[in-house]
Short mmCIF file of N, CA and C in Angstrom, two decimals:
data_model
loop_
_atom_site.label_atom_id
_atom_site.label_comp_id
_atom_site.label_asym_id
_atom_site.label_seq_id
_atom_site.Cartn_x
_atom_site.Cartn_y
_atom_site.Cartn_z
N UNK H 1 86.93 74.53 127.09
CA UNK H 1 86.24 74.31 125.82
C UNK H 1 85.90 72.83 125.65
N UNK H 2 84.88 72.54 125.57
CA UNK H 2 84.29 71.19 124.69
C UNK H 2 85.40 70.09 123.52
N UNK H 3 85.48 69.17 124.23
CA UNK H 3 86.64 68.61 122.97
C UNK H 3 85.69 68.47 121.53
N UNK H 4 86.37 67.76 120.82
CA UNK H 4 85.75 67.57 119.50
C UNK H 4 84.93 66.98 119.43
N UNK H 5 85.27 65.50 119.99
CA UNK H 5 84.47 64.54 119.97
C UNK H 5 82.74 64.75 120.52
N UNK H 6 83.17 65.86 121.84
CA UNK H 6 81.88 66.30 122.70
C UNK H 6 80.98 67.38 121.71
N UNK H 7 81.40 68.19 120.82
CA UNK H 7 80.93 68.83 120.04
C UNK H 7 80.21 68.09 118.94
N UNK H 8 80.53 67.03 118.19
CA UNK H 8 80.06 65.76 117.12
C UNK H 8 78.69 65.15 117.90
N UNK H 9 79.11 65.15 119.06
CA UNK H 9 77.80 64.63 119.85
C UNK H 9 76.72 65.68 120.05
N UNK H 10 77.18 66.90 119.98
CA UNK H 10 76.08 68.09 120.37
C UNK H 10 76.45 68.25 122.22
N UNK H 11 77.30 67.86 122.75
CA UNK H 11 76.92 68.48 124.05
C UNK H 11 77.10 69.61 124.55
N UNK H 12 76.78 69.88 125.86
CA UNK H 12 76.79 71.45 126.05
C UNK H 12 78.35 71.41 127.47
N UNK H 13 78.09 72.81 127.35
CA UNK H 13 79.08 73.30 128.67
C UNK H 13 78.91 72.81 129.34
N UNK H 14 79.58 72.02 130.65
CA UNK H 14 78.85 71.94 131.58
C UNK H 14 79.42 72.55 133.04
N UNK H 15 80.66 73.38 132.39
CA UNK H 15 80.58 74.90 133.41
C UNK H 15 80.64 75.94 132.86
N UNK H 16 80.63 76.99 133.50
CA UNK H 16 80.49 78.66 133.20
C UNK H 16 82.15 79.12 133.07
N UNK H 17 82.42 79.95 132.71
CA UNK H 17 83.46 80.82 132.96
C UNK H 17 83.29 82.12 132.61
N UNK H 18 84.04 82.76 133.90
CA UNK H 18 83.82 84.82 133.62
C UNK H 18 84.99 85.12 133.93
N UNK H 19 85.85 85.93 133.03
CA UNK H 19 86.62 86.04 132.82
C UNK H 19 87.13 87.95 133.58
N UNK H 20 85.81 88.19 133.64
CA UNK H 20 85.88 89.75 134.25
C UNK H 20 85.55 89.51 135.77
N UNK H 21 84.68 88.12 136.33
CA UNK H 21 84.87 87.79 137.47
C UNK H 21 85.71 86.79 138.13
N UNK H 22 86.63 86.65 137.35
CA UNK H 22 87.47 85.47 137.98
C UNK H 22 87.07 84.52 138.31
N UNK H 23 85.40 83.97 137.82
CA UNK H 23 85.07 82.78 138.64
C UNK H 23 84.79 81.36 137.37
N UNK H 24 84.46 80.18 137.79
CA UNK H 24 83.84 79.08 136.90
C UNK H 24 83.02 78.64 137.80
N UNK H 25 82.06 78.36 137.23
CA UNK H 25 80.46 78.34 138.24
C UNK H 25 80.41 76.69 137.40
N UNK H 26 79.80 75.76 138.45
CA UNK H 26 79.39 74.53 138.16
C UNK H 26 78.24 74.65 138.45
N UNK H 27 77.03 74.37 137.92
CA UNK H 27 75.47 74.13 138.04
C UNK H 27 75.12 72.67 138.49
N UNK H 28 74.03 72.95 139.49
CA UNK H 28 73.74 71.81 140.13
C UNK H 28 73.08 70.66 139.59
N UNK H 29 73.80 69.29 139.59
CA UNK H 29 73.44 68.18 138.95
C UNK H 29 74.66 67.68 138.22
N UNK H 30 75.80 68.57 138.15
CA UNK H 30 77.18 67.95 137.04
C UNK H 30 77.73 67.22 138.27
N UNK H 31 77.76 66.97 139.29
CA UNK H 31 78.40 66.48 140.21
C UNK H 31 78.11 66.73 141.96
N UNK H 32 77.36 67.65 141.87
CA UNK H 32 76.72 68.41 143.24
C UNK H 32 75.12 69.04 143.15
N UNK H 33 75.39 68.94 144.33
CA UNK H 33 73.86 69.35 144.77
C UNK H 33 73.35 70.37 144.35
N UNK H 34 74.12 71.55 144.74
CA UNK H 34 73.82 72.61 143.94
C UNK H 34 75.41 73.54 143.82
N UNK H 35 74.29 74.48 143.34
CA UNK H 35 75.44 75.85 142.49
C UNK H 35 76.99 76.04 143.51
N UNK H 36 77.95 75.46 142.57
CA UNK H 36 79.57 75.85 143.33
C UNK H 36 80.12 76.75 141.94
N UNK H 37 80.62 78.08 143.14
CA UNK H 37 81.32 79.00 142.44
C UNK H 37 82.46 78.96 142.98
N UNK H 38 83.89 78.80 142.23
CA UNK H 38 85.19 79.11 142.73
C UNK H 38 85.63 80.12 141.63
N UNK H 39 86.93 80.66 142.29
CA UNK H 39 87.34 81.58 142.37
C UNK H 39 88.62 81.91 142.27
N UNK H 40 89.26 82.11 140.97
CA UNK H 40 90.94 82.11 140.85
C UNK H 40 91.49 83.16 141.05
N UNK H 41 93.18 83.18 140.56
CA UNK H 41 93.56 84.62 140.15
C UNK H 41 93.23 84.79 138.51
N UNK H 42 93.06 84.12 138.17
CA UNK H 42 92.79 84.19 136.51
C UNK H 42 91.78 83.24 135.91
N UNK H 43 91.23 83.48 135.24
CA UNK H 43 89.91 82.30 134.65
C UNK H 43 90.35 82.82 133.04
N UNK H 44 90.21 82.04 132.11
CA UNK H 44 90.20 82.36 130.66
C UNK H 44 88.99 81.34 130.13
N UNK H 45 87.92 82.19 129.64
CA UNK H 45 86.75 81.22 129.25
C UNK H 45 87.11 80.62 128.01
N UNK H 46 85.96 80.12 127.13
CA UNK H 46 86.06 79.48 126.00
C UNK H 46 87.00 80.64 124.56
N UNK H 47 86.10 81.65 125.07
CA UNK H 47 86.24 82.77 123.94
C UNK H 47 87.94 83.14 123.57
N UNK H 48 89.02 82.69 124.43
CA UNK H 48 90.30 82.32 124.52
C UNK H 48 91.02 81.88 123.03
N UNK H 49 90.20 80.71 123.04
CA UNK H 49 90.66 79.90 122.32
C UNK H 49 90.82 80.55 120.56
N UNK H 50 89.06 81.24 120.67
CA UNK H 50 88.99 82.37 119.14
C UNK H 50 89.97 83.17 119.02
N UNK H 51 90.96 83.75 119.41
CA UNK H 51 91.73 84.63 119.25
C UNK H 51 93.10 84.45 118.87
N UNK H 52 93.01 82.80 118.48
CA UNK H 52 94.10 81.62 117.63
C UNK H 52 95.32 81.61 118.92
N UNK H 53 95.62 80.33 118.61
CA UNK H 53 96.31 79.60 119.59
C UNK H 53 97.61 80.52 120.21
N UNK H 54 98.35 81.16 119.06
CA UNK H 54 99.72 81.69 119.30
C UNK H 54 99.08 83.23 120.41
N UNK H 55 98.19 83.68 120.32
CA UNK H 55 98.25 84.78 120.73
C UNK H 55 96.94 84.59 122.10
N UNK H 56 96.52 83.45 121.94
CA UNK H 56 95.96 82.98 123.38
C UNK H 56 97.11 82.81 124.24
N UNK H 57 98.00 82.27 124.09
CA UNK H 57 99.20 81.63 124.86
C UNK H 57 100.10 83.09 125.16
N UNK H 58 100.33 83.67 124.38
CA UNK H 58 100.71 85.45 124.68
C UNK H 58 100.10 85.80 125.68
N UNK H 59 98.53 85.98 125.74
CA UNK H 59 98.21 87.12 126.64
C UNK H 59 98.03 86.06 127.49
N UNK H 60 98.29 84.44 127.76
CA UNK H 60 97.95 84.02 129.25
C UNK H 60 99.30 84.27 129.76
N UNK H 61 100.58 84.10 129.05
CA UNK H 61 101.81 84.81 129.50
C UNK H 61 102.41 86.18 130.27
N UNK H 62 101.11 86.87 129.16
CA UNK H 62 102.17 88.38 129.51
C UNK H 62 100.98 88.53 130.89
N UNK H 63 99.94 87.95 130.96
CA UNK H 63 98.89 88.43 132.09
C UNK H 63 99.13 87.76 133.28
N UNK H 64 99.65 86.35 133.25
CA UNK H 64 99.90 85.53 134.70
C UNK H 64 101.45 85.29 134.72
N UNK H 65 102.24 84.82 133.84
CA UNK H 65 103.58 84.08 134.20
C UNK H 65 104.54 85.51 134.26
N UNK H 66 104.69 86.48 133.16
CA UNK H 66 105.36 87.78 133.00
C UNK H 66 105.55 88.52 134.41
N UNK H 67 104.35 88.57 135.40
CA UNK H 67 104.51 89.03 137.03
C UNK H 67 105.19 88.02 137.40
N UNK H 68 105.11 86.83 137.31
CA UNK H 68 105.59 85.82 138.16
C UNK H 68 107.18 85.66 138.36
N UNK H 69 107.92 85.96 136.76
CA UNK H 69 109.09 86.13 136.37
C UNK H 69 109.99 87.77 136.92
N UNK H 70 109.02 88.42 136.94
CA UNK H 70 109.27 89.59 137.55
C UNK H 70 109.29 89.39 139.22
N UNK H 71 108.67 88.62 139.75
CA UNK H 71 108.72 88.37 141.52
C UNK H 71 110.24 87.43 141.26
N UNK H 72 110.80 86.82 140.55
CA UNK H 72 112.10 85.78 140.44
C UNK H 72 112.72 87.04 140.43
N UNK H 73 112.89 87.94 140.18
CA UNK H 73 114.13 88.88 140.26
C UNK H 73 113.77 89.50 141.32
N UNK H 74 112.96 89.76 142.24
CA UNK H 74 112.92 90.59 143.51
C UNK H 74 113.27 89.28 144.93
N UNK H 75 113.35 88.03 144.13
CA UNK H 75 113.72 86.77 145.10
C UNK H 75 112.56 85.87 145.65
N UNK H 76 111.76 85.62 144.65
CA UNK H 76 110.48 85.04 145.59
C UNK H 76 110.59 84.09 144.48
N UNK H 77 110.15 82.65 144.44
CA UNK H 77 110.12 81.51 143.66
C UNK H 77 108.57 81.82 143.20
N UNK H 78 108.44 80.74 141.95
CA UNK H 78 107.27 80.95 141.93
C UNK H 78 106.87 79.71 140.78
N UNK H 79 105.83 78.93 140.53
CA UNK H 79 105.20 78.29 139.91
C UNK H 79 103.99 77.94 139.10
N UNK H 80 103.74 77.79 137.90
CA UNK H 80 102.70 77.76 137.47
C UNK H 80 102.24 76.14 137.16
N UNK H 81 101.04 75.91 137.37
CA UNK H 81 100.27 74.88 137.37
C UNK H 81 99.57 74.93 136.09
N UNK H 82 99.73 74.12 135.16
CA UNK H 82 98.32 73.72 134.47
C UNK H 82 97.28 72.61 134.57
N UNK H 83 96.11 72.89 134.59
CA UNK H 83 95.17 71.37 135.13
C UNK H 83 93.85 71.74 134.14
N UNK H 84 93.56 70.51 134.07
CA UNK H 84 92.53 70.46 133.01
C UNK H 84 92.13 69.14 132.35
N UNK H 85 91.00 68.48 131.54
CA UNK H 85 90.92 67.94 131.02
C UNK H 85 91.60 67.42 130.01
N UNK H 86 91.65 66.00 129.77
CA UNK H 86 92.58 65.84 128.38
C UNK H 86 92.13 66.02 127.25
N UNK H 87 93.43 66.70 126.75
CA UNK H 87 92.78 67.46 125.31
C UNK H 87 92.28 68.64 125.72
N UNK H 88 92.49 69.16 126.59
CA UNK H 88 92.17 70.49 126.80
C UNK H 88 93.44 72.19 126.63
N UNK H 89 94.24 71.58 126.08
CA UNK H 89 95.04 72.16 125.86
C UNK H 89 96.15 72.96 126.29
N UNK H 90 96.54 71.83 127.82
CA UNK H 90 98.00 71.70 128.91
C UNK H 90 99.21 72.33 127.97
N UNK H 91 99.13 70.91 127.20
CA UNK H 91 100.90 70.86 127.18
C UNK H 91 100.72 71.19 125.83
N UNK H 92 100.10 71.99 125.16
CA UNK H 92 100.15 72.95 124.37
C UNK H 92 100.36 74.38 124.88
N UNK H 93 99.87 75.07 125.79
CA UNK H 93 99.66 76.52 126.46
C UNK H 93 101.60 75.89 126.73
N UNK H 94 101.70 74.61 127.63
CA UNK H 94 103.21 75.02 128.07
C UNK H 94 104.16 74.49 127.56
N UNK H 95 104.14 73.72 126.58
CA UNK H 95 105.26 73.60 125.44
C UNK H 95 105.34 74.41 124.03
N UNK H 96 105.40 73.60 123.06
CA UNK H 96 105.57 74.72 122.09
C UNK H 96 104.89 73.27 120.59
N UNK H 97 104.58 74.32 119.78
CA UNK H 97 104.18 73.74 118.58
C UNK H 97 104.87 73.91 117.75
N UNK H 98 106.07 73.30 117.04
CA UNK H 98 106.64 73.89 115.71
C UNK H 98 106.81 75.43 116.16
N UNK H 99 106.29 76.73 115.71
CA UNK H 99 106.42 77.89 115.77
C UNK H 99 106.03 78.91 116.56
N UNK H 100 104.87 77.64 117.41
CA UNK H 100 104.47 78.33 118.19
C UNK H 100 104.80 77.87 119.87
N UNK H 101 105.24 79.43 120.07
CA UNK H 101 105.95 79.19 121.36
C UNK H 101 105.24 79.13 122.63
N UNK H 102 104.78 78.24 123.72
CA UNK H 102 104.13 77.76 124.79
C UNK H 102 104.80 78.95 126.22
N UNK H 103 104.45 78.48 127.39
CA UNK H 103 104.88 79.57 128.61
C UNK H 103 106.58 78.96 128.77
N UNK H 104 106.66 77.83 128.89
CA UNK H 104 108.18 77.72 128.86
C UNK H 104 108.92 78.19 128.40
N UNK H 105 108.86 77.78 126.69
CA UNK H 105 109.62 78.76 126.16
C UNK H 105 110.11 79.90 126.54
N UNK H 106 108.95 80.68 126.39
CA UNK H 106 109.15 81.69 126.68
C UNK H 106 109.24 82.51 127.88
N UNK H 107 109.07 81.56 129.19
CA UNK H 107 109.71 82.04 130.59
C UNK H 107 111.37 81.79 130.21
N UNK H 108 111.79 81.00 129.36
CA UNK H 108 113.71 80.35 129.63
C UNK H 108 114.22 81.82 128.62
N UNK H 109 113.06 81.89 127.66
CA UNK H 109 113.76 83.11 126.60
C UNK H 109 113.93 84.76 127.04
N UNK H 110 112.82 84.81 128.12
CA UNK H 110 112.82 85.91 129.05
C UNK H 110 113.67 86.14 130.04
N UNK H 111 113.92 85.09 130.91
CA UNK H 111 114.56 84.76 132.06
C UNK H 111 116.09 85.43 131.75
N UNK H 112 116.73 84.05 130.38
CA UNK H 112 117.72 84.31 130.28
C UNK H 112 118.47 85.42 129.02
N UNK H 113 117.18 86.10 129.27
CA UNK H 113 117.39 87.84 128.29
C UNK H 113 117.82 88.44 129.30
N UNK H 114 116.78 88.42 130.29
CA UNK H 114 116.98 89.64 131.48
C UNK H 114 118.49 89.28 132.50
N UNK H 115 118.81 87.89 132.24
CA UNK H 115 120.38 88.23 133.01
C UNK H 115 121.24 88.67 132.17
N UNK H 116 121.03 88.19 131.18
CA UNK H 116 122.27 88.45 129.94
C UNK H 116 122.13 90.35 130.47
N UNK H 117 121.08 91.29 130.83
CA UNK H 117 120.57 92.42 130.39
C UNK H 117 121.11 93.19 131.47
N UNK H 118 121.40 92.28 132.97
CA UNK H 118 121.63 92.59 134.25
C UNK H 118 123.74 91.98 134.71
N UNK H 119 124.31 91.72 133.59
CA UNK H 119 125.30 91.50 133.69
C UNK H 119 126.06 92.76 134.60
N UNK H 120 126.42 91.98 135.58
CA UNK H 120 127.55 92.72 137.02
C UNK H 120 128.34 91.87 137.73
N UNK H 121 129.93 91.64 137.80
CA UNK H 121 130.86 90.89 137.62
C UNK H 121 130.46 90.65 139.73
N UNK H 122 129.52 91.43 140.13
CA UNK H 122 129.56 91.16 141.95
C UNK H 122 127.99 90.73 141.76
N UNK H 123 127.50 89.97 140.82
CA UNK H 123 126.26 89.43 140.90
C UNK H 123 126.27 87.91 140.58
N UNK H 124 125.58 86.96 141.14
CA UNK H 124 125.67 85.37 140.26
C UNK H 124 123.86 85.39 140.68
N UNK H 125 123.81 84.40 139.42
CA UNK H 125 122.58 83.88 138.92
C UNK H 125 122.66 82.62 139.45
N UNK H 126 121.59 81.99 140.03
CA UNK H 126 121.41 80.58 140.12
C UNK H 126 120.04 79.92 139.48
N UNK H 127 119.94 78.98 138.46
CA UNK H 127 118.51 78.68 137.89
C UNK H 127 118.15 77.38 138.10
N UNK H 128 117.18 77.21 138.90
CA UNK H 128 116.76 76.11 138.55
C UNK H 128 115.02 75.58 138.13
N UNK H 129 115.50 75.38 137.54
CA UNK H 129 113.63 74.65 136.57
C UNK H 129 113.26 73.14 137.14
N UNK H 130 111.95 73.34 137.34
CA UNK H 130 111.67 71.64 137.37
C UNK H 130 110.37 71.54 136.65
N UNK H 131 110.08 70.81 135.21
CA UNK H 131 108.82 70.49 134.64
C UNK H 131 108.69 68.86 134.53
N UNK H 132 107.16 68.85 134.99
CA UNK H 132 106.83 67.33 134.74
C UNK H 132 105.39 67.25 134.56
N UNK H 133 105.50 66.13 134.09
CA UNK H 133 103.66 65.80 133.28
C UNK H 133 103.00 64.66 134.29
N UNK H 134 101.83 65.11 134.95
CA UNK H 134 101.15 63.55 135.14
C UNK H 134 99.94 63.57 134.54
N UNK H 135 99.85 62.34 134.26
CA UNK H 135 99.17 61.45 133.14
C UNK H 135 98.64 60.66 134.07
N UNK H 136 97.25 60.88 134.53
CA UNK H 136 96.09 59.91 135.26
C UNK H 136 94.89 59.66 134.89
N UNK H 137 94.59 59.07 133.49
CA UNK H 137 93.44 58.90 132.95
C UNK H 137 92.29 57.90 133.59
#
């Protein structure tokens, strides 16, 4: 999404996102010659954002990190990346606002539901987390 400031000015998109094709299309002249389409496991376009912050951050949860937390109990590690522009709304999606709860949260509130849920005196849990921010303006 367009920050604020870019909106006060009138500017436009200057990529695509499809959310039913998994892709963000850059048009030729933002940086290249011509048309580059890539290709994720997940794309969330602008229209994200309309559906208010707490429950954008829900369904990017229950749709990408919720499998991911589910592969941690079959033994496979796993990590999520956020990248984006500043002010684009990182370390909001993965921290928390006052009430509203980000993917952390709520991977540590899940995580440590489902052992509390899996208690067996011939089982041990081992956790380890690593979060960090870079800041390269």
């Amino acid at each position: 999404p367009l920050l604020p400031q870019e909106l006060i000015k009138l500017d436009k998109a200057k990529v695509s996102a499809s959310e039913a094709a998994r892709t963000v299309v850059v048009p030729p002249g933002t940086w290249n010659q011509s048309l580059k389409r890539f290709t994720f496991d997940s794309v969330y376009d602008g229209s994200v954002a309309n559906e208010g912050r707490d429950q954008s951050t829900l369904r990017l949860y229950n749709e990408c990190v919720q499998p991911l937390l589910d592969g941690c109990f079959q033994g496979v590690n796993a990590t999520v990346l956020a990248y984006g522009q500043t002010g684009s709304g990182k370390t909001f999606t993965m921290g928390t606002d006052g009430q509203l709860q980000g993917v952390i949260p709520r991977v540590a509130r899940d995580l440590f539901m489902r052992i509390a849920q899996r208690q067996n005196p011939r089982r041990e849990y081992s956790v380890t987390v690593s979060f960090f921010e870079v800041n390269s303006e």
